[in-house]
Coordinates of C-alpha atoms in Angstrom, one line a residue:
X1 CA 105.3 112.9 71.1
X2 CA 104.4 110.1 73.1
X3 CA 105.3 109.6 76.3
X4 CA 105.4 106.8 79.4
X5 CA 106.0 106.9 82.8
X6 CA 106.7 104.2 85.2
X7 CA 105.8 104.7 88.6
X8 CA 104.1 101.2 89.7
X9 CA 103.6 101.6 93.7
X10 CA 103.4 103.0 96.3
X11 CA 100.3 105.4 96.6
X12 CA 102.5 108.0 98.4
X13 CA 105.6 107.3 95.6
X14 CA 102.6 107.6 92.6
X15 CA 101.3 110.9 94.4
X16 CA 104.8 112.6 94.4
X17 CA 105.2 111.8 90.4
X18 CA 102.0 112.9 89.7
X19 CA 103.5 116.7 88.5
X20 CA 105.8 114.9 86.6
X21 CA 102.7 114.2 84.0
X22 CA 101.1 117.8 84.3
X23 CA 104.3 119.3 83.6
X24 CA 104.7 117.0 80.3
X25 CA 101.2 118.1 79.0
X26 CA 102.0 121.6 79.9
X27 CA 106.0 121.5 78.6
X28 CA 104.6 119.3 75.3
X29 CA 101.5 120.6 74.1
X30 CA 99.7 117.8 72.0
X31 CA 101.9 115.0 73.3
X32 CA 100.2 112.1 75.1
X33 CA 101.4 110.6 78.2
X34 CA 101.2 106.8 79.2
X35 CA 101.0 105.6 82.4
X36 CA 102.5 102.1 83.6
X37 CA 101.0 101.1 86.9
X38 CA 100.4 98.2 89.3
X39 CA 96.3 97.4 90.6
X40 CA 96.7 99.4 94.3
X41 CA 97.5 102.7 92.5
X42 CA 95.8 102.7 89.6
X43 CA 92.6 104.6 90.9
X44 CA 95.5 107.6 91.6
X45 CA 96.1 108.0 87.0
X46 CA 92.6 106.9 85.9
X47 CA 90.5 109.7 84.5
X48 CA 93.4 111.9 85.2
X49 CA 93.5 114.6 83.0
X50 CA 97.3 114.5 82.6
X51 CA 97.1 111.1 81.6
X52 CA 95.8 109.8 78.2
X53 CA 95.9 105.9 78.5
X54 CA 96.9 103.4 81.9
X55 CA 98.2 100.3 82.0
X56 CA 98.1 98.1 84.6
X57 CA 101.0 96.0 85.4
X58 CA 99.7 92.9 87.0
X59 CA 103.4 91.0 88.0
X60 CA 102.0 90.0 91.4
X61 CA 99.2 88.6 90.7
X62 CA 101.1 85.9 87.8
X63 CA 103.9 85.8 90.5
X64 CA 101.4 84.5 93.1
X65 CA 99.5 82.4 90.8
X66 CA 102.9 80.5 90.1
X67 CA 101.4 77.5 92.6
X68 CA 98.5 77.2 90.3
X69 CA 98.8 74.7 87.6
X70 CA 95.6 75.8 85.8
X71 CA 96.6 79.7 85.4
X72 CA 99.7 79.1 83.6
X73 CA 98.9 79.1 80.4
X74 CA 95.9 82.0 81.4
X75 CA 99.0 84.5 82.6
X76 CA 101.5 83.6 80.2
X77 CA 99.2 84.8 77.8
X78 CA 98.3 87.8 79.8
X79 CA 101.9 88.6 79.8
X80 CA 102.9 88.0 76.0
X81 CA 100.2 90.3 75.1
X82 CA 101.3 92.9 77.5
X83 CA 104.7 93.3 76.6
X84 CA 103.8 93.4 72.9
X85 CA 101.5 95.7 73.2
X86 CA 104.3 97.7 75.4
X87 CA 106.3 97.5 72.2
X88 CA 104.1 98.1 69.6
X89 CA 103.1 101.3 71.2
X90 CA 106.1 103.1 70.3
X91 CA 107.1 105.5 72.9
X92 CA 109.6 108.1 72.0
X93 CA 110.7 108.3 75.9
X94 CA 110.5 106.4 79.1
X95 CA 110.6 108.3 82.1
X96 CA 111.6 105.6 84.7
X97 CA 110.7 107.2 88.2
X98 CA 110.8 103.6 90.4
X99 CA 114.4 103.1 90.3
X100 CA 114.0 99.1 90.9
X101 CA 114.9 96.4 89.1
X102 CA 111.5 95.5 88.3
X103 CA 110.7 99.2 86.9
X104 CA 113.8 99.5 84.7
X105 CA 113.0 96.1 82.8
X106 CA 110.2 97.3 82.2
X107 CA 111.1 100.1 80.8
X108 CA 113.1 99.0 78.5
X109 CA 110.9 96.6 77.3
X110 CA 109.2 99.2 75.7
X111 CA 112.0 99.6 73.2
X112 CA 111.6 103.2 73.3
X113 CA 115.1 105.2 72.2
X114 CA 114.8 107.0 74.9
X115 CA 114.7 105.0 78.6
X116 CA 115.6 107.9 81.1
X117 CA 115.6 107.4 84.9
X118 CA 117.9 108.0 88.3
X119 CA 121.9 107.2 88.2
X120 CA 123.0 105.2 91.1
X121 CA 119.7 103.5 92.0
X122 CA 119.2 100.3 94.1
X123 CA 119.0 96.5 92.4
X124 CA 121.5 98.4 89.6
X125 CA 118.5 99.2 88.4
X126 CA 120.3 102.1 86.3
X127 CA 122.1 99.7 83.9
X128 CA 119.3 99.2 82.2
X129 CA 118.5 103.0 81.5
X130 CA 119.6 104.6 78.0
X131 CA 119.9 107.9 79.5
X132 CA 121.3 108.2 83.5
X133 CA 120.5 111.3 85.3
X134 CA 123.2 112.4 88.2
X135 CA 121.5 113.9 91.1
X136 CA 124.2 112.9 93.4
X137 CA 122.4 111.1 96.6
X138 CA 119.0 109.8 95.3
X139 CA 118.4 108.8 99.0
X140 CA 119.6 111.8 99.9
X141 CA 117.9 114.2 102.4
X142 CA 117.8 117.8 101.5
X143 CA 115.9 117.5 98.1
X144 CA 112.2 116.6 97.9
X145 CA 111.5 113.5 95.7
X146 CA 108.9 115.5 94.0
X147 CA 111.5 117.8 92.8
X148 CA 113.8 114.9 91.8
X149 CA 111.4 112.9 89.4
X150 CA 110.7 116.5 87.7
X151 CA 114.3 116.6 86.7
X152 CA 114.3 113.4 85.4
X153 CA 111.1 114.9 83.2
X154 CA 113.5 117.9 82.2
X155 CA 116.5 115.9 81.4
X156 CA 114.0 114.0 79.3
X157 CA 113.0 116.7 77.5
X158 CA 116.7 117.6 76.6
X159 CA 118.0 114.5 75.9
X160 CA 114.9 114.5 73.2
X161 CA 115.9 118.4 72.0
X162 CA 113.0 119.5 72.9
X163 CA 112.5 122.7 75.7
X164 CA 112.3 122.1 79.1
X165 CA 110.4 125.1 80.4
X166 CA 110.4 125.8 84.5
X167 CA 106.9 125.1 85.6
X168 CA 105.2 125.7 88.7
X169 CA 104.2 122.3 90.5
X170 CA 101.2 121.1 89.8
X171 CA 99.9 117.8 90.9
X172 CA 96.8 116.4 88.4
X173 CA 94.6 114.0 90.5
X174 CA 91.4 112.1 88.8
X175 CA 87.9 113.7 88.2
X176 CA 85.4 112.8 90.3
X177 CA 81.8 111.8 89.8
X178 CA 79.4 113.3 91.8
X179 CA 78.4 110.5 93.5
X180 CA 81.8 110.5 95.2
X181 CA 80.7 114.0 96.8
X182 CA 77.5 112.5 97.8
X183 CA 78.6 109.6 99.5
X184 CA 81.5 111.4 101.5
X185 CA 78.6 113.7 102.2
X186 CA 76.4 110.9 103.8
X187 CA 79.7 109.5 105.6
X188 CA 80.3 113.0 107.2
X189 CA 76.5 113.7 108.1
X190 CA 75.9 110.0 109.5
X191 CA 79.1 108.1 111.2
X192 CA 80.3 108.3 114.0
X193 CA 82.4 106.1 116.3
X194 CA 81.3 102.8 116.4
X195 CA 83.0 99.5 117.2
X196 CA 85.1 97.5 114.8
X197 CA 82.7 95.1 112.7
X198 CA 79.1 97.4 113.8
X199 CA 77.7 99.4 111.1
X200 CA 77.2 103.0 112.6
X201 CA 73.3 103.6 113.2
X202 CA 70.4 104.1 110.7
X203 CA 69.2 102.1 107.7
X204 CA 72.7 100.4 105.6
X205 CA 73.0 101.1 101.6
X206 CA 76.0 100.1 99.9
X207 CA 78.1 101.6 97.5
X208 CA 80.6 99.6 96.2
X209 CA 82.2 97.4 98.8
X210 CA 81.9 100.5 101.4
X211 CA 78.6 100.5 103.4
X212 CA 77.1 103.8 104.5
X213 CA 74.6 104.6 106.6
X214 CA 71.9 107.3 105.1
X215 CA 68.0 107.9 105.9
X216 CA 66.2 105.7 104.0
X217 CA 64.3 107.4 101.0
X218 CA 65.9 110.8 101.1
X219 CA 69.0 112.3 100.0
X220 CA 72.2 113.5 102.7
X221 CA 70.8 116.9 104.0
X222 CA 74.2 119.0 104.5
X223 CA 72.3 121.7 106.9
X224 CA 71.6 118.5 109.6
X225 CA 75.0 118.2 110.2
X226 CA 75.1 118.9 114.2
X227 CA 76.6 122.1 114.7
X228 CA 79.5 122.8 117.4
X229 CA 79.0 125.6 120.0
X230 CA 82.1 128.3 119.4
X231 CA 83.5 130.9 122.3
X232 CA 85.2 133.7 120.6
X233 CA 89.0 132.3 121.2
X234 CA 87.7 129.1 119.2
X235 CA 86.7 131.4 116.4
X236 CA 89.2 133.5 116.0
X237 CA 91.4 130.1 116.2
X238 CA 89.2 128.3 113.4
X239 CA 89.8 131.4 111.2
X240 CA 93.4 130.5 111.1
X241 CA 92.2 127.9 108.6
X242 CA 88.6 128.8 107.2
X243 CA 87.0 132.1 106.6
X244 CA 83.8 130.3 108.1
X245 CA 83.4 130.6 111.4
X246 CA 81.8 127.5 112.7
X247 CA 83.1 123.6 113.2
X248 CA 85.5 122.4 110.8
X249 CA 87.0 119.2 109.8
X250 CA 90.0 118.0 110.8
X251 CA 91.2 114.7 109.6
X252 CA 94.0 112.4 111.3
X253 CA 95.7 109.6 109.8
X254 CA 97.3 107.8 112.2
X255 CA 98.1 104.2 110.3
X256 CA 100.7 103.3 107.8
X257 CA 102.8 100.3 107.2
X258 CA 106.3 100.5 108.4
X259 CA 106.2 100.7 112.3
X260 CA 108.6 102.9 112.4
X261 CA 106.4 105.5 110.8
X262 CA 103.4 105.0 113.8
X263 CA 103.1 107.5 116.4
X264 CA 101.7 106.3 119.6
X265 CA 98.3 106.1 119.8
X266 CA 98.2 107.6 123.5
X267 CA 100.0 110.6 121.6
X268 CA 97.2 110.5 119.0
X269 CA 94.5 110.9 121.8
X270 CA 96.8 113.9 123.5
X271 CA 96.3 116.0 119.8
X272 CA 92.9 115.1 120.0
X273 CA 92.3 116.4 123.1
X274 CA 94.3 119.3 122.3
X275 CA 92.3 119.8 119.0
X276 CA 89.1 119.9 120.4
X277 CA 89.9 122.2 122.9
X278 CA 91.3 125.1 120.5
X279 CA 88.6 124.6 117.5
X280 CA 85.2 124.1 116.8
X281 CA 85.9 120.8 114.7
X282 CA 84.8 117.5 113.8
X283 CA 87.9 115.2 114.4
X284 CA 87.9 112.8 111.3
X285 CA 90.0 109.8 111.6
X286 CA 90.0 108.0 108.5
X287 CA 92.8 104.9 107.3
X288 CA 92.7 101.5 105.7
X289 CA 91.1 97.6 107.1
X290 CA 94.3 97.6 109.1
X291 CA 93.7 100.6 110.9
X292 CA 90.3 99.2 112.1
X293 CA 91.2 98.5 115.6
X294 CA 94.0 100.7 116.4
X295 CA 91.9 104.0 114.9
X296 CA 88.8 102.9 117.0
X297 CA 91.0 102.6 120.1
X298 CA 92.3 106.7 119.4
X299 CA 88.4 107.4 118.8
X300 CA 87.1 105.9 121.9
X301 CA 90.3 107.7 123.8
X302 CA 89.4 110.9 122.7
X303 CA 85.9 110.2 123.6
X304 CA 86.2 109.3 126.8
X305 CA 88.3 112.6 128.0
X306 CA 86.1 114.9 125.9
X307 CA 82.6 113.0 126.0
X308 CA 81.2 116.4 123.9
X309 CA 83.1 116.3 120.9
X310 CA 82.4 114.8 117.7
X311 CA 84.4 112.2 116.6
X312 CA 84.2 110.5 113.2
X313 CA 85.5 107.0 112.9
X314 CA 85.9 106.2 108.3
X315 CA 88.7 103.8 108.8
X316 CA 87.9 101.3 106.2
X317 CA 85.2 103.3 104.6
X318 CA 86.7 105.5 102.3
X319 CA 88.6 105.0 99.0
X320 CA 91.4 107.4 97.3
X321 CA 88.6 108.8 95.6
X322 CA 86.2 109.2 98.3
X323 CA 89.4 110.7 100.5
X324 CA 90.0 113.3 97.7
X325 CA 86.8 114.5 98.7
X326 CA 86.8 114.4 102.2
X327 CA 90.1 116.4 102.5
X328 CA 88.5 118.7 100.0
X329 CA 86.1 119.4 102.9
X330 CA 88.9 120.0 105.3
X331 CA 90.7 122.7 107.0
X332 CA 93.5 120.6 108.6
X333 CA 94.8 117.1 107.8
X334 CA 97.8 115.1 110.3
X335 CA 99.4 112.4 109.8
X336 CA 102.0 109.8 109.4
X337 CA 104.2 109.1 106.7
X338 CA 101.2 107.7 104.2
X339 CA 100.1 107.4 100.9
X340 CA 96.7 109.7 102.2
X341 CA 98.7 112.5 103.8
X342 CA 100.3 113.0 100.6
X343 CA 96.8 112.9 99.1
X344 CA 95.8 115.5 100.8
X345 CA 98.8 117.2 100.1
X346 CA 98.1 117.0 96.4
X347 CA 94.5 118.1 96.4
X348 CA 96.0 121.7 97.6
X349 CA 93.2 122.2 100.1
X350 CA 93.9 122.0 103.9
X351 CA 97.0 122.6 105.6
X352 CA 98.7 119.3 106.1
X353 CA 100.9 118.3 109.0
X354 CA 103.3 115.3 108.6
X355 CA 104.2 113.4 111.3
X356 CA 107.8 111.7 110.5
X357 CA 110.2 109.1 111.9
X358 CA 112.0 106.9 110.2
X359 CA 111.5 108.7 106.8
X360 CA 113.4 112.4 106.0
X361 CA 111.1 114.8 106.4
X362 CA 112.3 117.4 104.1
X363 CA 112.5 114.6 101.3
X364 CA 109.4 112.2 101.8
X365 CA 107.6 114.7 103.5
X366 CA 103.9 116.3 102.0
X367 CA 104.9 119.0 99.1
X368 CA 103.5 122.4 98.9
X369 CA 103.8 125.5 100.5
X370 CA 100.5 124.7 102.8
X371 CA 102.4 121.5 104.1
X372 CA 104.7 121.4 107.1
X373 CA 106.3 118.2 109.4
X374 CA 107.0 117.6 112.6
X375 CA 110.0 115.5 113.8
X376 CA 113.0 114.9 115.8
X377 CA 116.6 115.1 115.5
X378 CA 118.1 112.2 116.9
X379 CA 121.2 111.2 115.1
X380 CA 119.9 107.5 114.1
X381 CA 117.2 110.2 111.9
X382 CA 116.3 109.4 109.1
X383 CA 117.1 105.5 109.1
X384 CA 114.6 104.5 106.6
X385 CA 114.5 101.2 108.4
X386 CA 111.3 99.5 108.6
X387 CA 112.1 98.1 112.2
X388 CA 114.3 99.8 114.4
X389 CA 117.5 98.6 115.5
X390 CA 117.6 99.9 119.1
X391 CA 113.7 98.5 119.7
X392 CA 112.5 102.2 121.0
X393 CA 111.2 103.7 118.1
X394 CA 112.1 107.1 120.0
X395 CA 112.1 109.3 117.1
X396 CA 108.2 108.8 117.4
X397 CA 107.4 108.0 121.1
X398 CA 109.8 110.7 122.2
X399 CA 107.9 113.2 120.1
X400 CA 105.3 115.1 122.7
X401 CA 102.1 115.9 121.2
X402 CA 102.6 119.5 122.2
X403 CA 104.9 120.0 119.4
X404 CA 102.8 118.7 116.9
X405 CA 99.7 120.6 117.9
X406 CA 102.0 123.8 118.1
X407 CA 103.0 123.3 114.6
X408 CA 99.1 122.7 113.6
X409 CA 98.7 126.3 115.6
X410 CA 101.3 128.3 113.7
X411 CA 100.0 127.7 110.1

């Protein structure tokens, strides 16, 4: 039984259909699952081990080459190929998990029998489905969208007369080589808050694009990673989230896209603050190239009120893979709506706190029973609006940092 999913983008979106190929490979022994992917989230389904083969849809980039006389001919090619070889690989069903336009084409351009997917989507995206699932409101607030694309995976399985077992969640992220662990080992031994553009201190090696500082000639040394002094209240508060007593990681993400998703970053200083003064930690602040200036700002403010805590800037040094592994190290993760807090989600490690605004929490929020989110209740919540219309943004600048360290506190 061969199977495809289409999930293209985003990294959060990919994340929260990740169970949906672990429960295939569990509820199908011996089948093979397909995944159909764009660039920017294919790192998230290669050497998966709920995923047999990726393909990588690469629409934008002929979209974007449209101005370019010369790479006609190159992408028409690219395309023929790809959606004969979408054909002629014969999949018995489609599971459709996008619910775009775009996505459903696609899907059924693979001529598969079976094209299943979400009723009542946007573009009417559903018309081109063979098989419509009803779960009344897609966008709807109460039901998280993990749970959603694993009915689509059971009504799938029915429409096919096949079993569709009850599973527990289980979310399949990619195998890591070691040198992952090493490098996230140098990063957490040797950075530290430096200035946007300045490498931190010591002797540069790269490794990939990323550069990270180690010794020269010698290999990261876990036991020289400085040590935080802990009174008894900090260990007995630690203990709430390691066995360990001793300084922890905790990671915050405070970047993402929409701006309607950002918390303040004189609120992000506040937790930090807050954070340093309950644990023995490291505070890790890790996000994309965008976040270069706006994390280093939240760095150098919770340095400057609490000049003796350690404070780790990896905005723009890590990738998906390299963030598995930090948050793998990690007690506590925060942060906003974004594609990493649902990574960290996923890896099943640290308790996560999600920070939400525009976005429901209950629906778009981190999944698992180790995840909680933080949020208010005005009545223009959730208004999945990229800008807002009254030009406050109050569901996030009227959120005190109180409450989101007090939810950190009472997992």
């Amino acid at each position: 039984m061969k199977f495809l999913i289409v999930k293209l983008s985003a990294i959060g979106d990919v994340i929260h259909a990740l169970p949906v190929a672990s429960y295939l490979k569990r509820a199908v022994p011996g089948c093979t699952v397909t995944w159909l992917v764009e660039k920017a989230s294919a790192g998230l389904v290669s050497n998966n081990p709920a995923i047999d083969e990726v393909v990588i849809f690469s629409g934008k980039k002929w979209v974007k080459e449209l101005g370019k006389p010369g790479a006609w001919l190159r992408n028409f090619s690219e395309a023929r190929q790809f959606f004969a070889e979408l054909r002629a690989a014969k999949y018995d069903a489609v599971l459709e998990l996008q619910g775009l336009l775009k996505s459903s084409l696609l899907a059924r351009a693979s001529g598969a029998r079976v094209v299943a997917g979400f009723d009542d989507t946007r573009e009417f995206a559903d018309r081109f489905l063979t098989h419509k699932l009803n779960v009344g409101d897609y966008f709807g607030h109460d039901v998280p969208v993990v749970e959603l694309n694993l009915r689509v995976a059971h009504y799938a399985l029915t429409v096919l007369g096949l079993p569709a077992p009850e599973l527990p969640v289980e979310f399949s992220l990619p195998l890591l080589d070691s040198s992952v662990d090493v490098k996230v080992d140098a990063l957490l031994i040797s950075a530290s808050s430096t200035a946007p553009g300045v490498e931190p201190g010591g002797a540069g090696t790269k490794s990939g694009t990323v550069s990270v500082a180690v010794p020269q000639n010698s290999a990261p040394d876990l036991a020289s990673i400085p040590s935080v002094a802990a009174t008894p209240d900090m260990e007995a508060s630690a203990s709430r989230f390691t066995n360990k007593v001793g300084p922890i990681n905790i990671i915050l993400i405070p970047g993402t896209t929409w701006v309607t998703k950002i918390w303040p970053n004189s609120k992000w200083i506040e937790l930090g603050e807050k954070l340093a003064d309950q644990y023995p930690c490291r505070l890790v602040l890790v996000g994309g190239p965008a976040e270069v200036q706006s994390n280093y700002a939240i760095a150098a403010g919770i340095e400057a009120k609490r000049p003796e805590q350690m404070v780790l800037n990896l905005t723009g040094q890590t990738s998906l893979l390299d963030l598995i592994s930090v948050f793998r190290r990690s007690a506590l993760v925060i942060g906003a709506d974004t594609g990493p807090l649902h990574l960290a989600a996923a890896t099943g490690y640290p308790k996560v706190v999600g920070v939400f605004g525009s976005t429901p929490a209950k629906r778009n929020g981190p999944y698992g029973k180790q995840c909680k989110t933080v949020h208010l209740s005005l009545e223009c919540q959730p208004c999945y609006s990229k800008t807002c219309k009254y030009g406050t943004v109050a569901c996030l600048t009227d959120l005190d940092s109180s409450k989101v360290f007090e939810a950190a506190l009472d997992m």
